């Protein structure tokens, strides 16, 4: 699993930025790295505040809001050997056949699942590009990105778009 990959990596002083830390996978991920990496600090972005202790900083934000997304501030990498951005926040959205989806809800869900992570990846790389530390971006995806599931059009499509963007970004970094 991705957790095993991070836990068994060489112990490094890491700064994690994780979206969606108030519940679910984001909460579990934050708890896991804080309990296994004594030198790390987690900076969490979520709608609801969560307290994981002194090595955790929370910024309450609704990532489906363009305005709030634009106001996010990246923490300083000073004193860290590695910065890791974990894009986790997402929604399945309305589980309805195409043609019955609410357009405003569809737009909001697509922003959260696709536009926000793409903007954050771009901003992360721009902000930390000149820093003398290792950089990682982890996008939490889904098998739904590769397999069509009836009435899950928004989720399948948004995860497929995130995967494609990530693959292009990886290709650009390798060239």
XYZ file of C-alpha atoms in Angstrom, residues 8-118:
111
model
C 9.396 2.013 5.342
C 11.207 4.758 3.479
C 14.421 6.008 5.034
C 13.571 8.134 8.046
C 13.648 11.720 6.887
C 12.422 14.976 8.361
C 9.264 15.412 6.244
C 6.608 18.057 5.892
C 3.300 16.641 4.702
C 0.476 18.707 3.223
C -2.664 16.547 3.140
C -6.124 17.470 1.897
C -9.229 16.067 3.578
C -7.711 15.319 7.002
C -10.921 15.668 9.020
C -12.240 12.204 8.145
C -11.781 9.029 6.139
C -8.558 8.252 4.323
C -7.058 11.710 4.916
C -7.588 11.414 8.660
C -6.100 7.906 8.681
C -3.128 9.018 6.589
C -2.365 11.979 8.881
C -2.670 9.790 11.975
C -0.443 7.119 10.447
C 2.444 9.374 9.466
C 2.291 11.274 12.764
C 2.454 8.023 14.729
C 5.290 6.502 12.626
C 7.453 9.489 11.742
C 8.551 11.405 14.857
C 10.376 14.049 12.798
C 7.436 14.915 10.523
C 4.935 17.731 10.610
C 1.516 17.490 8.961
C -0.243 20.505 7.527
C -3.894 19.550 6.922
C -6.505 21.211 4.766
C -10.105 20.255 5.458
C -13.550 21.744 6.004
C -13.634 20.654 9.630
C -10.827 21.201 12.092
C -9.088 18.182 13.552
C -6.530 18.104 16.356
C -3.732 15.567 16.028
C -1.351 17.304 18.461
C 1.551 19.703 18.285
C 3.048 18.335 15.045
C -0.180 19.046 13.162
C -1.427 22.338 11.758
C -4.952 22.605 10.349
C -6.253 25.199 7.933
C -10.013 25.062 7.581
C -10.878 25.368 3.908
C -13.546 24.223 1.489
C -11.550 22.922 -1.472
C -14.628 23.116 -3.689
C -14.500 26.923 -3.316
C -12.328 28.660 -5.915
C -11.973 31.681 -3.626
C -10.858 29.656 -0.600
C -8.502 27.548 -2.709
C -6.828 30.721 -3.935
C -6.197 31.823 -0.334
C -4.241 28.721 0.699
C -0.714 29.311 1.889
C 2.005 26.721 1.525
C 4.086 26.231 4.676
C 7.818 26.880 4.664
C 10.064 23.930 3.867
C 12.797 25.349 6.107
C 14.235 22.603 8.286
C 12.688 19.756 6.269
C 14.511 17.356 3.973
C 11.383 16.449 2.036
C 7.979 17.962 1.293
C 5.080 15.668 0.406
C 1.732 16.836 -0.961
C -1.059 14.269 -0.604
C -4.136 15.101 -2.667
C -6.884 13.090 -1.036
C -10.056 15.191 -0.774
C -12.768 14.034 -3.182
C -16.412 13.143 -3.455
C -18.285 10.427 -5.314
C -20.909 13.044 -6.070
C -24.400 12.301 -7.259
C -24.912 8.665 -8.135
C -27.328 9.182 -11.008
C -27.380 8.433 -14.724
C -26.070 11.080 -17.106
C -28.922 13.371 -18.059
C -30.316 13.466 -14.527
C -27.336 15.125 -12.796
C -27.746 18.583 -11.271
C -25.455 20.895 -13.281
C -24.436 23.099 -10.343
C -23.623 20.069 -8.189
C -21.705 18.508 -11.071
C -19.634 21.679 -11.464
C -18.862 21.799 -7.732
C -17.936 18.112 -7.565
C -15.704 18.360 -10.642
C -13.946 21.354 -9.126
C -13.220 19.448 -5.899
C -12.131 16.223 -7.621
C -10.253 17.616 -10.611
C -9.645 21.362 -10.767
C -8.592 21.784 -7.127
C -6.000 18.961 -7.176
C -4.590 20.164 -10.511
